[in-house]
Each structure stands twice: as C-alpha cells, then as structure tokens.
PDB file of C-alpha atoms in Angstrom:
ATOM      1  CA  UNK A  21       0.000   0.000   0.000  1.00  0.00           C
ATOM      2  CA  UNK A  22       2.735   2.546   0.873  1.00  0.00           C
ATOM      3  CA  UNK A  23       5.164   1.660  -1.834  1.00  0.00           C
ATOM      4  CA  UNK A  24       2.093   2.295  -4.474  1.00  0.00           C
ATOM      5  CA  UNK A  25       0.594   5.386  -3.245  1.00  0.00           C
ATOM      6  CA  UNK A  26       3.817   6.827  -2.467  1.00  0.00           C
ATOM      7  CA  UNK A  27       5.022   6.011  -6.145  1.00  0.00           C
ATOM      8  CA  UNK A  28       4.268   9.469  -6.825  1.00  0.00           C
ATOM      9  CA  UNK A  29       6.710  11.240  -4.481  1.00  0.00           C
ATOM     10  CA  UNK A  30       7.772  14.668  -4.773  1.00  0.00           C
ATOM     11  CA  UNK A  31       6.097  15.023  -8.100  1.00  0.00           C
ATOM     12  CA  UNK A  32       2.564  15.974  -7.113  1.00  0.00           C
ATOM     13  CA  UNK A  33       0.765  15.685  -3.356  1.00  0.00           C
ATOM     14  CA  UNK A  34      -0.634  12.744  -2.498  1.00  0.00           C
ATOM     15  CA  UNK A  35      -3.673  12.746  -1.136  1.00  0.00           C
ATOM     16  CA  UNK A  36      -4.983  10.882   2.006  1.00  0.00           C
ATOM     17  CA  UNK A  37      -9.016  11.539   2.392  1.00  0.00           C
ATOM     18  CA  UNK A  38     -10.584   9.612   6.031  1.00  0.00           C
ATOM     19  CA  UNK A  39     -13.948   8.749   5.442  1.00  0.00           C
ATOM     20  CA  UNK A  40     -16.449   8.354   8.270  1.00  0.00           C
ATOM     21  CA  UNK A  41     -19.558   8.445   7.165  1.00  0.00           C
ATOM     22  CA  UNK A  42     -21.173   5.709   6.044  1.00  0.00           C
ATOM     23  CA  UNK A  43     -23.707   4.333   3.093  1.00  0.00           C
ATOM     24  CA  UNK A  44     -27.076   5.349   5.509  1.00  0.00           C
ATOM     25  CA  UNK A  45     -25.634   8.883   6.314  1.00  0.00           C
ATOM     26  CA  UNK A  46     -27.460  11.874   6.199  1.00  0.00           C
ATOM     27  CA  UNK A  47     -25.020  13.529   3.915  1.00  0.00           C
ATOM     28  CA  UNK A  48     -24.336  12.931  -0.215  1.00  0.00           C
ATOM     29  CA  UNK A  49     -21.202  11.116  -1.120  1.00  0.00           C
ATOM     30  CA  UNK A  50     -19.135  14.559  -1.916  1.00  0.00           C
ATOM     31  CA  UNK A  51     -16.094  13.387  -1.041  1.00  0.00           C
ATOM     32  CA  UNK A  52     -16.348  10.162  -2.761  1.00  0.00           C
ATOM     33  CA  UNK A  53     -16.863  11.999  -5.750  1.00  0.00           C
ATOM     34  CA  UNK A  54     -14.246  14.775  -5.151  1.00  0.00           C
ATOM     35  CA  UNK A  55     -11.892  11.554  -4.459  1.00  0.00           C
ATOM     36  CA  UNK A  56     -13.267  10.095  -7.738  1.00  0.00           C
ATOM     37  CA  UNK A  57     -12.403  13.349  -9.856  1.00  0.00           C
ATOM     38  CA  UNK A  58      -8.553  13.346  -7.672  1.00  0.00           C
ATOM     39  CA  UNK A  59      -7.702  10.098  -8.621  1.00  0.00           C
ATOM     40  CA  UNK A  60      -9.447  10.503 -12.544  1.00  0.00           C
ATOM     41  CA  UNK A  61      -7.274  13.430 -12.615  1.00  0.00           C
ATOM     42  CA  UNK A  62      -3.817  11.458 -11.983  1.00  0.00           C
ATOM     43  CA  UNK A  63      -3.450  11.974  -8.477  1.00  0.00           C
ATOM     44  CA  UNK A  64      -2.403   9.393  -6.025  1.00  0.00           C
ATOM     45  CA  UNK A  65      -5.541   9.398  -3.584  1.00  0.00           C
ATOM     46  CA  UNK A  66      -6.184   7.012  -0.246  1.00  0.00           C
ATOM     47  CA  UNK A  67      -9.316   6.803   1.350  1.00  0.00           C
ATOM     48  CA  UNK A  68      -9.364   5.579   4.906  1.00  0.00           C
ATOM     49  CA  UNK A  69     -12.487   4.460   6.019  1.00  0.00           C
ATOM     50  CA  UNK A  70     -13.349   4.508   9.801  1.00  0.00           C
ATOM     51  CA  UNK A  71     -16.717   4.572  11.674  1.00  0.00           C
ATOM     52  CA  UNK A  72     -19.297   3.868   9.452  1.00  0.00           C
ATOM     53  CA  UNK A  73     -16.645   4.756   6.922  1.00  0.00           C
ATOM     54  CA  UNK A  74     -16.008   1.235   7.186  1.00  0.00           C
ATOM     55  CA  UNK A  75     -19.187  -0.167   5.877  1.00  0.00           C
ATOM     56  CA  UNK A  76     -18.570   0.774   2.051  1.00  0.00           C
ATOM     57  CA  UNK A  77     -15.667  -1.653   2.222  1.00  0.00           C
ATOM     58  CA  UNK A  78     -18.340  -4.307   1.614  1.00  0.00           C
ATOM     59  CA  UNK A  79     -18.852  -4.712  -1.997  1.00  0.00           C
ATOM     60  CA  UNK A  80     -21.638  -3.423  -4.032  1.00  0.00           C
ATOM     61  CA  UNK A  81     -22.460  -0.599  -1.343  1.00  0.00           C
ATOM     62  CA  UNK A  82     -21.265   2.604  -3.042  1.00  0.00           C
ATOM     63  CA  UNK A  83     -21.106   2.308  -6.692  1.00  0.00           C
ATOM     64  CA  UNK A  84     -19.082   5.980  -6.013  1.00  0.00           C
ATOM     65  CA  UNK A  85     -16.266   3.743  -4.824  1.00  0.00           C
ATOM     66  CA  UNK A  86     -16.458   1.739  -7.715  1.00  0.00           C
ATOM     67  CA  UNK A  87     -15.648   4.441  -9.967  1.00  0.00           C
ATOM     68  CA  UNK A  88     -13.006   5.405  -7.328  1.00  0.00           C
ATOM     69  CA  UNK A  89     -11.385   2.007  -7.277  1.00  0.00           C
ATOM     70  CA  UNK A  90     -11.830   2.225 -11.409  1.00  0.00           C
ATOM     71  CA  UNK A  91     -10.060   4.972 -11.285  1.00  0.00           C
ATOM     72  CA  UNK A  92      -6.736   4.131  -9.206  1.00  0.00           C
ATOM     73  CA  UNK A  93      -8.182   5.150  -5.943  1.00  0.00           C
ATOM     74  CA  UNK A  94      -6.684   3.025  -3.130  1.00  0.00           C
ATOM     75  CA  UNK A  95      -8.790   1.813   0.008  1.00  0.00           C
ATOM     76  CA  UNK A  96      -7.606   1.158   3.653  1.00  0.00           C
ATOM     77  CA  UNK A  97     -10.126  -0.319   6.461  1.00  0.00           C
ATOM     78  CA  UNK A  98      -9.966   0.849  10.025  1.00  0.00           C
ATOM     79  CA  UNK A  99      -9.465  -2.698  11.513  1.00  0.00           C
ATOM     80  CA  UNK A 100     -10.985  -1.473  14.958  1.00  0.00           C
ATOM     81  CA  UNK A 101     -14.348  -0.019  13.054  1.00  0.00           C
ATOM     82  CA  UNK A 102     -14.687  -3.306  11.415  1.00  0.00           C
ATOM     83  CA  UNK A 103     -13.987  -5.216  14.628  1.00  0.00           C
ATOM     84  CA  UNK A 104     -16.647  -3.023  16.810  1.00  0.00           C
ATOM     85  CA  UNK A 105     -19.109  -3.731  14.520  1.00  0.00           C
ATOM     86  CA  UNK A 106     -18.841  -7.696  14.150  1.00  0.00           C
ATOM     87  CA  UNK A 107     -18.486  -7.378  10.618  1.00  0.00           C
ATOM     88  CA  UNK A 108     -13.984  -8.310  10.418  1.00  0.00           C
ATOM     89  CA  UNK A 109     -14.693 -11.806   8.931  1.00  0.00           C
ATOM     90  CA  UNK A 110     -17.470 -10.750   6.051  1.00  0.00           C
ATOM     91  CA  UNK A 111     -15.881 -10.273   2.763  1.00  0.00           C
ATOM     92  CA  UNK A 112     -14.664  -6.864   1.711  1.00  0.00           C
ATOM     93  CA  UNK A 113     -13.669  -5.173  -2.042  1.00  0.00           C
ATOM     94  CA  UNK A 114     -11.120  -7.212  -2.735  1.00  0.00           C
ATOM     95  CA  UNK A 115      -8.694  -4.283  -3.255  1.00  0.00           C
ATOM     96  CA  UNK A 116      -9.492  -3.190   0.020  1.00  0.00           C
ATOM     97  CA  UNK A 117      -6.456  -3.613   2.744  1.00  0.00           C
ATOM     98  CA  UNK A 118      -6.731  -3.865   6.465  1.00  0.00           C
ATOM     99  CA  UNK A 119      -5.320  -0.955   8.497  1.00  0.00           C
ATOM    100  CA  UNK A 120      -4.490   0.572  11.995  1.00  0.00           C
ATOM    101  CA  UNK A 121      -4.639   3.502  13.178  1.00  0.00           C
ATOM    102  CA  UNK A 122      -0.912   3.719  13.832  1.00  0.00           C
ATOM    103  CA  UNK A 123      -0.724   3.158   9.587  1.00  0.00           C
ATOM    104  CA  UNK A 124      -2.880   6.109   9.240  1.00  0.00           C
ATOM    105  CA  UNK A 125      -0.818   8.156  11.848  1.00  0.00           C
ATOM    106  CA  UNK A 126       2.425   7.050   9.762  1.00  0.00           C
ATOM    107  CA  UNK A 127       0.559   8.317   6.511  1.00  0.00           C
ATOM    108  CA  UNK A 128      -0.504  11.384   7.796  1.00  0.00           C
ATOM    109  CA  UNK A 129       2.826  12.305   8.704  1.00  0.00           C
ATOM    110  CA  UNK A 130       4.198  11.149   5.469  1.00  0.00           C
ATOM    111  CA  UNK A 131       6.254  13.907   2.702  1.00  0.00           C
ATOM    112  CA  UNK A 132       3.500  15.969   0.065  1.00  0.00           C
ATOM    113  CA  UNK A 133       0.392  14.590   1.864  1.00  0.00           C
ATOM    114  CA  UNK A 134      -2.863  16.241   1.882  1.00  0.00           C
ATOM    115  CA  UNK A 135      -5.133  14.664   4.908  1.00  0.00           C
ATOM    116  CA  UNK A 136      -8.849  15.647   4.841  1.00  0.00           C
ATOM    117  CA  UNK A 137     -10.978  13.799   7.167  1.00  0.00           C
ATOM    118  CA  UNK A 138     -14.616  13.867   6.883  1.00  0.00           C
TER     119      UNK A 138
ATOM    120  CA  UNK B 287       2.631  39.596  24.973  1.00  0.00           C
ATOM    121  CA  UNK B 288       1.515  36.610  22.764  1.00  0.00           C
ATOM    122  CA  UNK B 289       2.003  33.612  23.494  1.00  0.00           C
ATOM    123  CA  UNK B 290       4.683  31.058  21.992  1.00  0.00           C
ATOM    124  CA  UNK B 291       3.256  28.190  20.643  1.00  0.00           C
ATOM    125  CA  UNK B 292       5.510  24.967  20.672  1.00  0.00           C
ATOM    126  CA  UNK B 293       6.391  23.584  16.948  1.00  0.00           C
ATOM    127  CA  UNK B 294       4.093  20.125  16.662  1.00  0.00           C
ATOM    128  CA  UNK B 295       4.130  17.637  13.660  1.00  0.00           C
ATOM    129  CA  UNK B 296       0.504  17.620  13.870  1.00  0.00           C
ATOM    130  CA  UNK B 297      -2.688  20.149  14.861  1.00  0.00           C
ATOM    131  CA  UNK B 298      -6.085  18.207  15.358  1.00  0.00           C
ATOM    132  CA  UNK B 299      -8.794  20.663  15.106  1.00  0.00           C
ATOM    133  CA  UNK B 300     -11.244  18.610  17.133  1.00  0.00           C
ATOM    134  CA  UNK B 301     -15.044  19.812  16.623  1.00  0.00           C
ATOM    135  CA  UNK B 302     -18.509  18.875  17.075  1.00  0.00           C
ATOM    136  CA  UNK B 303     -20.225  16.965  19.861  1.00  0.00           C
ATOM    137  CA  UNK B 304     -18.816  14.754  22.089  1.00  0.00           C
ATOM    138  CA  UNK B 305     -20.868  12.058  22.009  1.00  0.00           C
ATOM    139  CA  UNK B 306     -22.654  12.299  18.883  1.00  0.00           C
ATOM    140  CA  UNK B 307     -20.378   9.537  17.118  1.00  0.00           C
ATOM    141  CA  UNK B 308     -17.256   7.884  17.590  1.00  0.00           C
ATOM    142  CA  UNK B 309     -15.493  10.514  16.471  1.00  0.00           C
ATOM    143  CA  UNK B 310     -13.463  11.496  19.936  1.00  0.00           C
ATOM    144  CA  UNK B 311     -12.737   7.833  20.110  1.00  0.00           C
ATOM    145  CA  UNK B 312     -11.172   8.101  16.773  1.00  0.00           C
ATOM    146  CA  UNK B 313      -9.602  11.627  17.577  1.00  0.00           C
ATOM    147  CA  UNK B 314      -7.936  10.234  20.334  1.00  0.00           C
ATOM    148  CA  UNK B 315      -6.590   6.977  18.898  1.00  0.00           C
ATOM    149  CA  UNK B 316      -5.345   8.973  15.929  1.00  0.00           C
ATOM    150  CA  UNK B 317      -3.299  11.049  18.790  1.00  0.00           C
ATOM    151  CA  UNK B 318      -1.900   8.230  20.581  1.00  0.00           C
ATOM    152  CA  UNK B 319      -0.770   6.658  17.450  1.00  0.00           C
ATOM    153  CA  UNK B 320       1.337   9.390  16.534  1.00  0.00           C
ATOM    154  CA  UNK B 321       2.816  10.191  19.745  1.00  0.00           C
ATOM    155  CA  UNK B 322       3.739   6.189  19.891  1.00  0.00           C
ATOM    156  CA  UNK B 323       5.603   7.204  16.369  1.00  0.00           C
ATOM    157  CA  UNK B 324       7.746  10.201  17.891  1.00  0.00           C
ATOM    158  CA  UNK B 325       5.523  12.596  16.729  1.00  0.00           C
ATOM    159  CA  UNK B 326       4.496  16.147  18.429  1.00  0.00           C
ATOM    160  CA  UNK B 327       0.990  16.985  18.608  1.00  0.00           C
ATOM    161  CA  UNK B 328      -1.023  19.860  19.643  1.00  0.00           C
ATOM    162  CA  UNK B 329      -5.201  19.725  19.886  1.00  0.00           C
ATOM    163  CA  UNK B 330      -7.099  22.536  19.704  1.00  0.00           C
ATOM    164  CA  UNK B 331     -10.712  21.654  21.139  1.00  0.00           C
ATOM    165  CA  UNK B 332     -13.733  23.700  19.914  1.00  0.00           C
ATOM    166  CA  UNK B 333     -17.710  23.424  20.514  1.00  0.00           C
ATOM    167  CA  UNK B 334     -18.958  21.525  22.158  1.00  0.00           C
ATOM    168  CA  UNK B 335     -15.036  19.375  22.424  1.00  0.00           C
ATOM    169  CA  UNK B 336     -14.464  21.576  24.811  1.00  0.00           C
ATOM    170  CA  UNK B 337     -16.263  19.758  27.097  1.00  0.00           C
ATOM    171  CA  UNK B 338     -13.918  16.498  27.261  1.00  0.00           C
ATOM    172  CA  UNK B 339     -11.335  18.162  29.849  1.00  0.00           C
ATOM    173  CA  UNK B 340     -13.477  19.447  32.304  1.00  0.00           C
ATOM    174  CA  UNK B 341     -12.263  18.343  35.981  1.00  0.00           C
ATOM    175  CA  UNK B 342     -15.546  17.600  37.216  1.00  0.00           C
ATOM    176  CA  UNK B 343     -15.911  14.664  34.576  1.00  0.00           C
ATOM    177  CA  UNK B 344     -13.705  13.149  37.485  1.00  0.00           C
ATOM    178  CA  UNK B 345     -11.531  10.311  36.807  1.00  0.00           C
ATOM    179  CA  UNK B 346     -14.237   7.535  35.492  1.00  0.00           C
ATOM    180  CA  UNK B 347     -17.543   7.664  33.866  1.00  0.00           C
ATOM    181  CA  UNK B 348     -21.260   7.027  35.785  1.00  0.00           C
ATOM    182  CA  UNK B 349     -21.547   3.250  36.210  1.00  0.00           C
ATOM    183  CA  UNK B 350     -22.945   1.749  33.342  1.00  0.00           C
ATOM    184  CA  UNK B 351     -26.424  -0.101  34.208  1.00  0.00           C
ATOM    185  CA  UNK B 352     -25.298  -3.068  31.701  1.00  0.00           C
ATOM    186  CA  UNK B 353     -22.149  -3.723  33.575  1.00  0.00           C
ATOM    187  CA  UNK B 354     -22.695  -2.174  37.135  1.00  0.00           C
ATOM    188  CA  UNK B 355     -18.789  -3.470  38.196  1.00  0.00           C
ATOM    189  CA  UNK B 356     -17.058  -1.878  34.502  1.00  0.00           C
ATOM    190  CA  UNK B 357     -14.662   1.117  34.832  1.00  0.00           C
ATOM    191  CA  UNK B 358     -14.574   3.087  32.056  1.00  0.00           C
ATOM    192  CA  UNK B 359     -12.108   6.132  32.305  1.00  0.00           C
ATOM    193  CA  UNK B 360     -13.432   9.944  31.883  1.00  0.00           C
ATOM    194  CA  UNK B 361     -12.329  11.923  28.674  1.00  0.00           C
ATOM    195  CA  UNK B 362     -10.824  14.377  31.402  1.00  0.00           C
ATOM    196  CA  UNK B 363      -8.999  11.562  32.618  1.00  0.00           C
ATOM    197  CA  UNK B 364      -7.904   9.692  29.245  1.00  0.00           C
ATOM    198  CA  UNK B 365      -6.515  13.302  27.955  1.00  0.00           C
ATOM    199  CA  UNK B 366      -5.044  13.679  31.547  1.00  0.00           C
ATOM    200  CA  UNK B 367      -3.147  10.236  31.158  1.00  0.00           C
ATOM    201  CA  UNK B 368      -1.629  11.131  27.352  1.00  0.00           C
ATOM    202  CA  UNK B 369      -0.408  14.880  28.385  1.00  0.00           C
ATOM    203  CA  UNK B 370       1.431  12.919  31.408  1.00  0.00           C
ATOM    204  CA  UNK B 371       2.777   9.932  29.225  1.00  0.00           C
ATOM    205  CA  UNK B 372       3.735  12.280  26.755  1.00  0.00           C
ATOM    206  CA  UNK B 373       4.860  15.275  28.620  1.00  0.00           C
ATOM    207  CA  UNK B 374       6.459  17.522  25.774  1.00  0.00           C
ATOM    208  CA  UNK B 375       4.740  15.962  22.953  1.00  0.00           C
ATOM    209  CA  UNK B 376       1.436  16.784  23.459  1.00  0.00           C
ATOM    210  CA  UNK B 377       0.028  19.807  24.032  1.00  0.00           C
ATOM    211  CA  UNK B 378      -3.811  20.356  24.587  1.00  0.00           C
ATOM    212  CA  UNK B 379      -5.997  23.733  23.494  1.00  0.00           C
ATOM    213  CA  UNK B 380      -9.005  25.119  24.358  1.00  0.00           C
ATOM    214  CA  UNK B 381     -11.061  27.366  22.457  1.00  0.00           C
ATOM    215  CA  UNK B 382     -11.930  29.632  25.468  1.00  0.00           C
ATOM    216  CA  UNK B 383     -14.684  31.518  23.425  1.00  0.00           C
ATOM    217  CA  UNK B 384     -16.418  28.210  22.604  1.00  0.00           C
ATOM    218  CA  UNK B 385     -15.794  26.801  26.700  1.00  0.00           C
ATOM    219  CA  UNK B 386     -17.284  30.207  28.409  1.00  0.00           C
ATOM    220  CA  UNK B 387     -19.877  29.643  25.896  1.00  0.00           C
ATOM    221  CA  UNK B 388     -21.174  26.365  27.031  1.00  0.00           C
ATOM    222  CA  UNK B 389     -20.362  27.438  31.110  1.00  0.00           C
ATOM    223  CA  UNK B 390     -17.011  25.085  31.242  1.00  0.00           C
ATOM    224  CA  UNK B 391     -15.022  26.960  33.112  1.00  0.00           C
ATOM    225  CA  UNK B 392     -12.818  24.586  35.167  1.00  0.00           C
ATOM    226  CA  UNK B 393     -10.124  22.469  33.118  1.00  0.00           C
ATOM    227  CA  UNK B 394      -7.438  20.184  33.358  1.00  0.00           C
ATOM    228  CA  UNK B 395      -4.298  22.792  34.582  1.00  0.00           C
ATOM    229  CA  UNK B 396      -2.506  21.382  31.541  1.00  0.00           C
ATOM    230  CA  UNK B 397      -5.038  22.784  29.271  1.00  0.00           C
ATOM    231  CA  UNK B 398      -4.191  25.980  27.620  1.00  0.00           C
ATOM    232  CA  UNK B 399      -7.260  28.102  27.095  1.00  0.00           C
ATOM    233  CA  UNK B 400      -7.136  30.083  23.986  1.00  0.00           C
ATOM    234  CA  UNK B 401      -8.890  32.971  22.134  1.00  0.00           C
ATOM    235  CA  UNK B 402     -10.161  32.218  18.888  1.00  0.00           C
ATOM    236  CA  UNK B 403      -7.830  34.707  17.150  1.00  0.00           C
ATOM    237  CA  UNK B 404      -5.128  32.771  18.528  1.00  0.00           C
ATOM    238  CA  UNK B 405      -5.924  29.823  16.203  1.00  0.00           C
ATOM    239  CA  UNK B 406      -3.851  30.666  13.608  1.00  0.00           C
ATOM    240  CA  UNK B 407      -0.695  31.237  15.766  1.00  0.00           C
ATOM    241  CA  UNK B 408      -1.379  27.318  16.587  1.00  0.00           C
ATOM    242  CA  UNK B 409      -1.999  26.347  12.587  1.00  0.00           C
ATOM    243  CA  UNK B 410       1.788  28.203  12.332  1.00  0.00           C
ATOM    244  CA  UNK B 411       3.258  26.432  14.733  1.00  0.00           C
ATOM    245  CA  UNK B 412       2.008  23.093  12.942  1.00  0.00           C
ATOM    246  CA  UNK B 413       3.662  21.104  10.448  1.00  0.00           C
ATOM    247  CA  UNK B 414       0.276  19.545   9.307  1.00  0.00           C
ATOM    248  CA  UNK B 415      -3.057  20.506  10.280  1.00  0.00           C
ATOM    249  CA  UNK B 416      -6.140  18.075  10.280  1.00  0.00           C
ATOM    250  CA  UNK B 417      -9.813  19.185  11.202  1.00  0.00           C
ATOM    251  CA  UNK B 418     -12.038  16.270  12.767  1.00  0.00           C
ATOM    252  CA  UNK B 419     -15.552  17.058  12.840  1.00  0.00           C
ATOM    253  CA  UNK B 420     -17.852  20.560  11.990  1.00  0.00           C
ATOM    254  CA  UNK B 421     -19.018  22.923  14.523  1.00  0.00           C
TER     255      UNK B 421
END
C-alpha cells in the first residue's frame, strides 16, 4: 500500500481523504466523488475508512467507490471499526487492505500529503 | 505579549459533539498513534469538544447499568493520562470563546485556554493541520 501510493513522491501531493460516514448517512457522497475526480485526474488518492466509513468496504455498497477504485483510488479499512461492529470476517472489495490507526498516523505524517478527514 | 506556541508535527482541530459519534474515540486513537511514532501533537478543542477536559468529569464515567462493576475512564482523565505519558509531545488547546460559551469553566491545569484569534498562531506552529468534525 505505501510503496504504491507513495510512487508518486515529490512530483505531485498525495492525497490521504478519512472517510467516516457511512452508506445510511445523512449527507451525499461529496467526497467520494471529489476523491473520484482526484484520482481521474492522476493523483495518487487514499481513502481511509473509519466509523461507518467502514461499511462501504463491503462490496456493491457505493457504486461511487467503484468508480473510485476504477479509477486508481486506493482503500484502507480501520481494523478497529470493522472489529466493533462484528463485521472483520465478512468479505470486503477485494482491493481493500486492512489498516491501523498507527498506519494512518504514519501516513498522515508522510512527505507531500494532503489529509482531509470527513 | 503573545504567546509562543511549541512547533508540533501535527494540529487536530477537534469539533462537534462529544458524544454524537465515535469521532473522539477516533480523535484520540489517531493522537496516541502518533505520539507512539515520535511525533508532536497539539489539539485545539472547539464546541462543544471543549467539554472532554473538564475536571468535574472526574476520573471515570457514571456506572454503566449493563455492567454495574465496569470502569470506564473519563475523557478528562484519558486526555489527563496522554499529556502525562507524553509530557512535551502533546500539548492540549481550548477554544476559550467556545468553553465560556457552554459554562465550562474549570479544566485540566494542563489545558491551555485560547482565544479564537489565537488559532492561527497554533496552525503556524504546525507542520500539518487536520480538522475532525464541523461545529
């Protein structure tokens, strides 16, 4: 996961976009889209999904993150929000990788990263 | 005169209700994770955050019905533990505006109160700056 999103290195900011809301939220799917249009647009983009984040690492729940994955996007799952809510032995997108928190921390940190957390 | 606010890797602008999500759960295990890493970090509470490091949350939280012998630590006491574990490294802010507002008025000592117009002296001070949740 690093060694491909970080692939990009000191040519254009990478950008790491936390996701928290889930698929029943009360809000639109903005930043799916916005991370859609980033990663259409050549950009290196992660999405972390925590919370309810977590929930559109199940397939067929966001057909936003479809086009995201279509389109390059990578996706990490906050192990924790997937072990809170029973769900850390259903299947998940198959590009999808397991995280912790102290993997977000280190990619937060990281050279040319953008975090937006939502 | 102003005052100096320590260089941090990392400001967490952390907004919103306490307890209407997960989200100070997340704040704060996105904190400990980078000071386990090395990292500086400053938070700068506002809203209704401000409410987390009050003193009379006292050290643990009303018994819960569901497990009447459970201990479950205070927010006041969980930021307590991390500004004493990581004396140096973290550094806590309140939005003082935002705490007279809601009638908190007695902190942790370690918490530094702030005015609102001091927020950007704190965004300086930070290498990277990362807003959890909406007023």
């Amino acid at each position: 996961m690093n060694d491909a999103w970080g692939g990009s290195r000191g040519r254009t900011p990478r950008i790491l976009l936390i996701e928290s809301h889930g698929p029943c939220a009360p809000v639109d799917a903005g930043l799916r889209r916005d991370a859609t249009a980033q990663a259409r647009a050549g950009h290196p983009v992660l999405m972390y999904l925590v919370e309810d984040g977590c929930l559109l690492a199940r397939p067929g729940t966001d057909e936003e993150l479809d086009r995201f994955e279509a389109a390059g996007g990578r996706l990490a799952v906050d192990r924790f929000s997937l072990v809170q809510r029973g769900i850390e032995h259903l299947p998940l997108r198959p590009r999808a990788t397991v995280s912790d928190m102290d993997e977000l921390a280190g990619w937060i940190t990281g050279p040319d990263v953008q975090a937006v957390w939502h | 005169m102003a005052r100096s606010i320590p260089p941090t890797d990392v400001l967490i602008t952390l907004m919103g209700s306490p307890h209407e999500s997960e989200r100070v759960t997340s704040a704060l295990r996105l904190v400990q994770a980078l000071l386990e890493q090395g990292r500086a970090v400053q938070v700068w509470a506002c809203g209704y955050a401000t409410l987390l490091t009050q003193n009379p949350l006292g050290e643990d939280k009303p018994r819960n019905l569901a497990n009447w012998n459970g201990v479950y630590p205070s927010t006041a006491a969980l930021v307590k533990d991390m500004l004493e574990t990581f004396p140096g490294r973290l550094y806590w802010y309140g939005c003082r505006f935002c705490s007279d507002d809601r009638g908190a008025a007695d902190h942790l000592p370690q918490v530094v109160m702030r005015p609102p117009s001091g927020y950007g002296a704190n965004v300086a001070a930070a290498g990277r700056t990362l807003q959890v949740g909406v007023l």
